[in-house]
PDB file of C-alpha atoms in Angstrom:
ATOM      1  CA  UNK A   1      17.142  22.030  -4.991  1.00  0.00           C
ATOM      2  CA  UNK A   2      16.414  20.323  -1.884  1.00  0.00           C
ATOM      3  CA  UNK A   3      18.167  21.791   1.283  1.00  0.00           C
ATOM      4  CA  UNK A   4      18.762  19.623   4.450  1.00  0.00           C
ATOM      5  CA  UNK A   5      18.286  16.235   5.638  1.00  0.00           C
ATOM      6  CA  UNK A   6      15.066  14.717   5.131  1.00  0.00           C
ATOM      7  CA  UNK A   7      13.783  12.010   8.038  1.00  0.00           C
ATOM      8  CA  UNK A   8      10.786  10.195   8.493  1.00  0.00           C
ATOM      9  CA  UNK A   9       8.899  11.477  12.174  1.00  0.00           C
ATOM     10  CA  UNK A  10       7.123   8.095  13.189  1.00  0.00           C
ATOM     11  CA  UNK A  11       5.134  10.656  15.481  1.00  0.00           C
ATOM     12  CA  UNK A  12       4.031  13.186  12.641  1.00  0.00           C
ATOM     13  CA  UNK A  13       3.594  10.126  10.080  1.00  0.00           C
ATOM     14  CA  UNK A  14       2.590   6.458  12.161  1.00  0.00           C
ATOM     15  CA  UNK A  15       3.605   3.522  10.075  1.00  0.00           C
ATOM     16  CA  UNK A  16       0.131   2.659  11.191  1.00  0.00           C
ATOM     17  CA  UNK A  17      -1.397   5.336   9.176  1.00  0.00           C
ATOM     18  CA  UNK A  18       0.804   4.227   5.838  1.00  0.00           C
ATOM     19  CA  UNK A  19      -0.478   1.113   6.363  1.00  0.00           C
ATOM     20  CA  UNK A  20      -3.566   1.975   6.056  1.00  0.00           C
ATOM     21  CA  UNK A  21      -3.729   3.964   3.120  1.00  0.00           C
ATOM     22  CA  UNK A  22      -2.007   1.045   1.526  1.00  0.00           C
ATOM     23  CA  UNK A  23      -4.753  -0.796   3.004  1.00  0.00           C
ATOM     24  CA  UNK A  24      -7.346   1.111   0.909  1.00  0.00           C
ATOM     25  CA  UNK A  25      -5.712   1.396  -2.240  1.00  0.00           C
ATOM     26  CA  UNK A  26      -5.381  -2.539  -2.547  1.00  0.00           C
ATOM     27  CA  UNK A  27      -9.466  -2.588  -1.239  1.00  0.00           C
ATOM     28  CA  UNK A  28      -9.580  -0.139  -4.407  1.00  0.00           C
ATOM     29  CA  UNK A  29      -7.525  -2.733  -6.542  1.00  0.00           C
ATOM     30  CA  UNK A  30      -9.512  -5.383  -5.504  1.00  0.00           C
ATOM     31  CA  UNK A  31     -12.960  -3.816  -6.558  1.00  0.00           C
ATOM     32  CA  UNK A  32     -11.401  -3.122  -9.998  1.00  0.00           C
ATOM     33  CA  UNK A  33     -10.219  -6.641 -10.035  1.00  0.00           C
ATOM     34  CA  UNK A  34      -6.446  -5.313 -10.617  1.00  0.00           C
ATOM     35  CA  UNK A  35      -3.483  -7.523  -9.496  1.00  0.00           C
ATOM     36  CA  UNK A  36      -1.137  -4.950  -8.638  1.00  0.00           C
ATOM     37  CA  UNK A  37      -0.607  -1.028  -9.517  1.00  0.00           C
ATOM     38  CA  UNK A  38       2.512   0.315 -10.027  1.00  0.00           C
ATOM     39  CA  UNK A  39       3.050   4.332  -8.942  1.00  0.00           C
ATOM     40  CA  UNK A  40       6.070   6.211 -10.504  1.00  0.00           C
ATOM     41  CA  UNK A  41       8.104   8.598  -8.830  1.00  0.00           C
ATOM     42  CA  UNK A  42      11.000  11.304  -8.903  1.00  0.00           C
ATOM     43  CA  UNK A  43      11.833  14.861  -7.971  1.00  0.00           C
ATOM     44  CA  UNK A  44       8.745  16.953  -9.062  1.00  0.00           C
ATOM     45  CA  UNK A  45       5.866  13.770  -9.186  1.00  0.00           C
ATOM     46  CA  UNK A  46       6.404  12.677  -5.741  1.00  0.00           C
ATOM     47  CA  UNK A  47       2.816  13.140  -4.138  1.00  0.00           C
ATOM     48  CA  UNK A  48       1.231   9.448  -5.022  1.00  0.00           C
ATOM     49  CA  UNK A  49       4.647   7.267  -3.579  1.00  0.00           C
ATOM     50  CA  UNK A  50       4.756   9.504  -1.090  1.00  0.00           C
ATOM     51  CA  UNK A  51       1.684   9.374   0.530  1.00  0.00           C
ATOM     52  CA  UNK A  52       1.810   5.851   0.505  1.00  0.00           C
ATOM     53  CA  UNK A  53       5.281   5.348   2.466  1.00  0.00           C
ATOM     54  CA  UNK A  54       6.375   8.859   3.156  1.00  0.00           C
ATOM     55  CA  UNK A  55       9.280   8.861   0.968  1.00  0.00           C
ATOM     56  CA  UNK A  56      10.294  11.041  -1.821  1.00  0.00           C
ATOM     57  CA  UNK A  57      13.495  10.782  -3.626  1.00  0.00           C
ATOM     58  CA  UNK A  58      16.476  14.024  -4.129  1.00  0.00           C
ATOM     59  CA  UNK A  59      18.157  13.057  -7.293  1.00  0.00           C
ATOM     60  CA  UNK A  60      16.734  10.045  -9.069  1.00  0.00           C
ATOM     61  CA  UNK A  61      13.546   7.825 -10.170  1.00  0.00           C
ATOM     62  CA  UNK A  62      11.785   5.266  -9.114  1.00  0.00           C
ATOM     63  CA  UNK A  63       8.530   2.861  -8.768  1.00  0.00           C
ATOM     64  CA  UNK A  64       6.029   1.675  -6.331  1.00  0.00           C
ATOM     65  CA  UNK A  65       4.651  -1.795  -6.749  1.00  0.00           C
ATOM     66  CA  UNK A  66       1.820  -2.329  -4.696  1.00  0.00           C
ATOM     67  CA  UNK A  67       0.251  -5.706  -5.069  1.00  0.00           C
ATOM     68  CA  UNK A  68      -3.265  -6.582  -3.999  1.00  0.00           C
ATOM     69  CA  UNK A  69      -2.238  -8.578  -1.268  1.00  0.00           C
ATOM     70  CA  UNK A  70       0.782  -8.025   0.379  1.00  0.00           C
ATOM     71  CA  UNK A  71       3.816  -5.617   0.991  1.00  0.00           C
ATOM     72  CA  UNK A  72       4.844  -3.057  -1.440  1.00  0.00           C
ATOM     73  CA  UNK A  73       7.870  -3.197  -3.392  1.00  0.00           C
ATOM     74  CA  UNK A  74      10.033   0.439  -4.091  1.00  0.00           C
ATOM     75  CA  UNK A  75      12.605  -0.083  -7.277  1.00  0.00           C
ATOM     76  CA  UNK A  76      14.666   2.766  -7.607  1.00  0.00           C
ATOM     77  CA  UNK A  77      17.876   3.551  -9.692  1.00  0.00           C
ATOM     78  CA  UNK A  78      19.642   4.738  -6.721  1.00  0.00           C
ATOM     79  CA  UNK A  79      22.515   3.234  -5.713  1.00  0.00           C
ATOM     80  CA  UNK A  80      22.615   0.476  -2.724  1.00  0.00           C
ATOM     81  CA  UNK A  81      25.157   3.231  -1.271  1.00  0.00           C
ATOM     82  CA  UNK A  82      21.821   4.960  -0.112  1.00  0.00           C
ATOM     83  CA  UNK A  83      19.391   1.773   0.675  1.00  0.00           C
ATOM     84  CA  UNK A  84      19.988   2.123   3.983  1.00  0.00           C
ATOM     85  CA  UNK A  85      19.304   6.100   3.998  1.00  0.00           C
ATOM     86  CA  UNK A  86      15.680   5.120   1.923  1.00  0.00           C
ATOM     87  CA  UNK A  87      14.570   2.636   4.060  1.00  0.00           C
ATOM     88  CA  UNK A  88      14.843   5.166   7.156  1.00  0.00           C
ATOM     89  CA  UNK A  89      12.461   7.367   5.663  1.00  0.00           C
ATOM     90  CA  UNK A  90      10.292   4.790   3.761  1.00  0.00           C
ATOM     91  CA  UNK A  91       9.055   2.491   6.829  1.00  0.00           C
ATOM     92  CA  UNK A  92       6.916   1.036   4.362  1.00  0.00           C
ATOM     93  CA  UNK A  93       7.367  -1.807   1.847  1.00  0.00           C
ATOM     94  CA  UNK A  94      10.764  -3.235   0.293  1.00  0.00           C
ATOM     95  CA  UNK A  95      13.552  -1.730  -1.510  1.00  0.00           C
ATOM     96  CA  UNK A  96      15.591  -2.825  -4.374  1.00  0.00           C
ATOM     97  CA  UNK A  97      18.215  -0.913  -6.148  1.00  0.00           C
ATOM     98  CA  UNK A  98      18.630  -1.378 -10.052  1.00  0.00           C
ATOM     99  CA  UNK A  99      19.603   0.385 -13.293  1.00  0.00           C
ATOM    100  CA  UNK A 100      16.103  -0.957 -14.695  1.00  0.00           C
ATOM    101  CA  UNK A 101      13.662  -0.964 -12.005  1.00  0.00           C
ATOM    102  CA  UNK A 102      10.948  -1.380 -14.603  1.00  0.00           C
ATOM    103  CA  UNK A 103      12.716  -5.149 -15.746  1.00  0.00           C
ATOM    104  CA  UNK A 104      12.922  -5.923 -11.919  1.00  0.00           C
ATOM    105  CA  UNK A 105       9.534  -5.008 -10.915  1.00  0.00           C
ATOM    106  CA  UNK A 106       8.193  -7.171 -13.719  1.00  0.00           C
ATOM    107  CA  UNK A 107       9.847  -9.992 -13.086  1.00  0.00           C
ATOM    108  CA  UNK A 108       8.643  -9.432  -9.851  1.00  0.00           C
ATOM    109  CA  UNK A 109       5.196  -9.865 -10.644  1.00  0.00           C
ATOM    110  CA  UNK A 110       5.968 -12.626 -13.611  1.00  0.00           C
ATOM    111  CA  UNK A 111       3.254 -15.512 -13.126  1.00  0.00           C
ATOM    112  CA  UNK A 112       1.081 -13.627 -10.279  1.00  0.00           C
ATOM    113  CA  UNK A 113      -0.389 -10.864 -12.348  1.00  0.00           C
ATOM    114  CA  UNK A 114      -2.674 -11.007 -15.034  1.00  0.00           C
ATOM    115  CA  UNK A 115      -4.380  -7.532 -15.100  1.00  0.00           C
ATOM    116  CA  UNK A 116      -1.598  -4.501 -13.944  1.00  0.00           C
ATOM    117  CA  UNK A 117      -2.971  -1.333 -13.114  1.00  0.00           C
ATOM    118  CA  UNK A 118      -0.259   2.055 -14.033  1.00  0.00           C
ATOM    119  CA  UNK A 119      -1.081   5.089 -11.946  1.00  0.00           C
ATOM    120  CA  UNK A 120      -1.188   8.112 -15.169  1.00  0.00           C
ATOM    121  CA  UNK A 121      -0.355   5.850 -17.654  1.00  0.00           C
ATOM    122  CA  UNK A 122      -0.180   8.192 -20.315  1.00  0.00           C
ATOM    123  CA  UNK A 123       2.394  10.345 -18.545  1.00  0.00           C
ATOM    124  CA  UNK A 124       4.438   7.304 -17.231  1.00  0.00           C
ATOM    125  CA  UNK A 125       7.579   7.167 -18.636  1.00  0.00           C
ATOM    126  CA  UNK A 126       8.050   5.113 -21.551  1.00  0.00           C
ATOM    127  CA  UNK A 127      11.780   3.544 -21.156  1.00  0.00           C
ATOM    128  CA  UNK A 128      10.213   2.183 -17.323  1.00  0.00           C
ATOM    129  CA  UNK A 129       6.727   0.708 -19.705  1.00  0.00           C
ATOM    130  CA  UNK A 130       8.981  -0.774 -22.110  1.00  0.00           C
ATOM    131  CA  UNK A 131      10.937  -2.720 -19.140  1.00  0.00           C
ATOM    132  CA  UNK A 132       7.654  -3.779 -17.407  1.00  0.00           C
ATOM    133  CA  UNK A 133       5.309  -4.747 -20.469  1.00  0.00           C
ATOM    134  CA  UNK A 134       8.540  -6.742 -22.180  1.00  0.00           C
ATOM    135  CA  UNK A 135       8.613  -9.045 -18.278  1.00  0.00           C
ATOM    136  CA  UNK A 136       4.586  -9.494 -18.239  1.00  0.00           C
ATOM    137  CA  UNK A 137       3.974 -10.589 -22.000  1.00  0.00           C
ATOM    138  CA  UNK A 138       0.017 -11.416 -21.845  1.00  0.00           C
ATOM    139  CA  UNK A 139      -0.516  -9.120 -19.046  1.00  0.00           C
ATOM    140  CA  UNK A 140      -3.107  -6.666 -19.533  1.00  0.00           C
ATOM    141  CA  UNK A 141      -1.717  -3.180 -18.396  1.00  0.00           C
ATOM    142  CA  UNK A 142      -4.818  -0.649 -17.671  1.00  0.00           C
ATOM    143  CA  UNK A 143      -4.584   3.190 -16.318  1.00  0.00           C
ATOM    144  CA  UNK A 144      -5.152   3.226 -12.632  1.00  0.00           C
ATOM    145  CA  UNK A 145      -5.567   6.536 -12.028  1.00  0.00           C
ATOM    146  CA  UNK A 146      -9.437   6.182 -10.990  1.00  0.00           C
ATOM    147  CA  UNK A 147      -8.441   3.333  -8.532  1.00  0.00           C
ATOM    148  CA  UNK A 148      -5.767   5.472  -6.896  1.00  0.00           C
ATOM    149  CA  UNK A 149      -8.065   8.490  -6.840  1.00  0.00           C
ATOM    150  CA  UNK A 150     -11.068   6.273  -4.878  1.00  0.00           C
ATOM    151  CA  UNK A 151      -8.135   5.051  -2.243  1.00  0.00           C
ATOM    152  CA  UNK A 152      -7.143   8.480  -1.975  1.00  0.00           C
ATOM    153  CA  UNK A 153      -9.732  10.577  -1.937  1.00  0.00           C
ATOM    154  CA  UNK A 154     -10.435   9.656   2.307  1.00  0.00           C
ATOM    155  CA  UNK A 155      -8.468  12.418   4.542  1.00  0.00           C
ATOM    156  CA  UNK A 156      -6.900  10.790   7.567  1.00  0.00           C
ATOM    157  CA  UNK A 157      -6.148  12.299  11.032  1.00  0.00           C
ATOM    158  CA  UNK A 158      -2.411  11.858   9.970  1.00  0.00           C
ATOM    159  CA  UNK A 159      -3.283  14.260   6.892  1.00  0.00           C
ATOM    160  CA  UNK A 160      -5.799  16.370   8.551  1.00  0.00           C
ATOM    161  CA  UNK A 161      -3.244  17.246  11.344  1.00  0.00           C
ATOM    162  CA  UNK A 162      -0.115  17.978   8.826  1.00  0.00           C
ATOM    163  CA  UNK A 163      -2.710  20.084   6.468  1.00  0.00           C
ATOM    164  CA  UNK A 164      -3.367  22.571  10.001  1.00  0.00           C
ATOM    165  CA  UNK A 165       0.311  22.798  10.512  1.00  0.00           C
ATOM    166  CA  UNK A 166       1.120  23.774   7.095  1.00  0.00           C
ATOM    167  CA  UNK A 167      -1.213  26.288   7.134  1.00  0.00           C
ATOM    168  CA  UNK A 168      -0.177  27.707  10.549  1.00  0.00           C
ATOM    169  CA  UNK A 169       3.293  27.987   8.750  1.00  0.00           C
ATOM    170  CA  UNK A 170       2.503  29.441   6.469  1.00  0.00           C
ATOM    171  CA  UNK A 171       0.457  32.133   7.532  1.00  0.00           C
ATOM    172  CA  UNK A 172       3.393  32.999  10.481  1.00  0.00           C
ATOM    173  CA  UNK A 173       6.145  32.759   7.115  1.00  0.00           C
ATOM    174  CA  UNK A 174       3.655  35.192   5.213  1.00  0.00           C
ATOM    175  CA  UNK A 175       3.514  37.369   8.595  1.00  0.00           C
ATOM    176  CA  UNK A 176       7.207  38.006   8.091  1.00  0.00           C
ATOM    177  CA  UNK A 177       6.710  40.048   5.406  1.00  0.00           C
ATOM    178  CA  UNK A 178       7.377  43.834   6.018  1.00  0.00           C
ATOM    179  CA  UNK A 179       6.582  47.391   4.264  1.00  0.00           C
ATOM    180  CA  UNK A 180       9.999  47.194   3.822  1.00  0.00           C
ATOM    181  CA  UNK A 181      10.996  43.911   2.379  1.00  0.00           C
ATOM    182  CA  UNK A 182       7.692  44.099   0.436  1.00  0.00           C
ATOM    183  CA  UNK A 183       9.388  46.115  -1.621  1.00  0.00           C
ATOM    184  CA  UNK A 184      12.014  44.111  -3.031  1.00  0.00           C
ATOM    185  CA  UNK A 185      10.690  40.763  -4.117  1.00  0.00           C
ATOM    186  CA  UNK A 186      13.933  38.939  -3.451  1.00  0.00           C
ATOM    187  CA  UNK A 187      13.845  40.296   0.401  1.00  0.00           C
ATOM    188  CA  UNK A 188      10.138  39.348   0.458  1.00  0.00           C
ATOM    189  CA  UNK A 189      10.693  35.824  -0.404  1.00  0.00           C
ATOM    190  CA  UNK A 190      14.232  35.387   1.418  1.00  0.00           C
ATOM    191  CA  UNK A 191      12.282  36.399   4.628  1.00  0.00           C
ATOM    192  CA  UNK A 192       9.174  33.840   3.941  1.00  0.00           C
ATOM    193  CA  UNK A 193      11.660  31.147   3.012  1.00  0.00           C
ATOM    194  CA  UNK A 194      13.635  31.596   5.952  1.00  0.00           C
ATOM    195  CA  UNK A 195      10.941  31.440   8.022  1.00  0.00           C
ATOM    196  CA  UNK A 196       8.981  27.939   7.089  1.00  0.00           C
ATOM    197  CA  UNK A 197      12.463  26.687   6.600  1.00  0.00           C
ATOM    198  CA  UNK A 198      13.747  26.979   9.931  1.00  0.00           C
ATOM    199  CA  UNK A 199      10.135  25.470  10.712  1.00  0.00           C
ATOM    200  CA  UNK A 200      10.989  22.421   9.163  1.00  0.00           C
ATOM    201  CA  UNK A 201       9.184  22.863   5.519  1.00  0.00           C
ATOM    202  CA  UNK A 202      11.512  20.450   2.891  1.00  0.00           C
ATOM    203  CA  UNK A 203       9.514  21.903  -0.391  1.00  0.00           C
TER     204      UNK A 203
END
């Protein structure tokens, strides 16, 4: 489970530096002449959505819609009770809350898109393709896992910086181990755990 309160640091992540990588992905979109990609999301796949606009969600699902030319678009099935919690640690894109963020998304993109690009298509989940393919009827729906790969493939100074940090945490939370607590594997990790939380590690 996740333990704390999660926040977006404009100083360790600059909305800049989201921007950016959005910036690439749609360049990346562009040279594989796809409209939009859509990225899903929840507990244990949040890497893609949240490298894009440094948001990853506790309890529920959700997708990214990035289109080749303009903002984002996050569709979650969280509840509007936390929209205003999401948006303070996704600085990127818009937000809408819905029971079948696939059906909104696509209707969304209904008359603009004629070639959609799904990050791991073969591992997206099927009720979410079943809401998007039955809005865009015509619309030719590709795996863009090669496009997302070419946008994010480029290391930033935003992800070079957090990469020595996490490293220099954990080597000081591995330091914590003693002869002692070696010993007893729940000790070992307690003391390690401890450590990078109080350091401000969320996972």
């Amino acid at each position: 489970m996740r333990r704390g309160l999660m926040h977006w640091d404009a100083e360790e992540i600059p909305v800049a530096a989201l921007r950016a990588r959005v910036e690439r992905l749609q360049a990346a979109m562009a040279a594989a002449d796809a409209d939009a990609i859509i990225l899903y999301t929840n507990f244990i796949r949040s890497g893609a959505v949240s490298y894009l606009t440094g948001f990853s969600p506790y309890w529920a699902d959700g997708a990214l819609m990035v289109p080749r030319k303009g903002e984002p678009l996050f569709a979650t099935t969280l509840s509007k009770r936390v929209g205003n919690w999401i948006q303070t640690v996704k600085p990127v894109g818009g937000l809408v809350n819905s029971p079948t963020p696939g059906k909104i998304l696509g209707e969304r993109m209904a008359g603009d898109v004629r070639r959609l690009a799904i990050l791991e298509r073969d591992a997206f989940p099927e009720g979410l393709y079943a809401e998007i393919s039955a809005a865009l009827p015509g619309v030719e729906i590709t795996d863009g896992t090669n496009i997302f790969s070419r946008a994010r493939c480029e290391l930033d100074d935003v992800e070079r910086k957090l990469l020595r940090k996490a490293q220099a945490i954990a080597r000081e939370a591995l330091g914590t181990i003693t002869a002692r607590s070696a010993e007893d594997v729940g000790h070992a990790v307690g003391a390690v755990e401890k450590h990078a939380r109080l350091q401000g590690v969320e996972e």
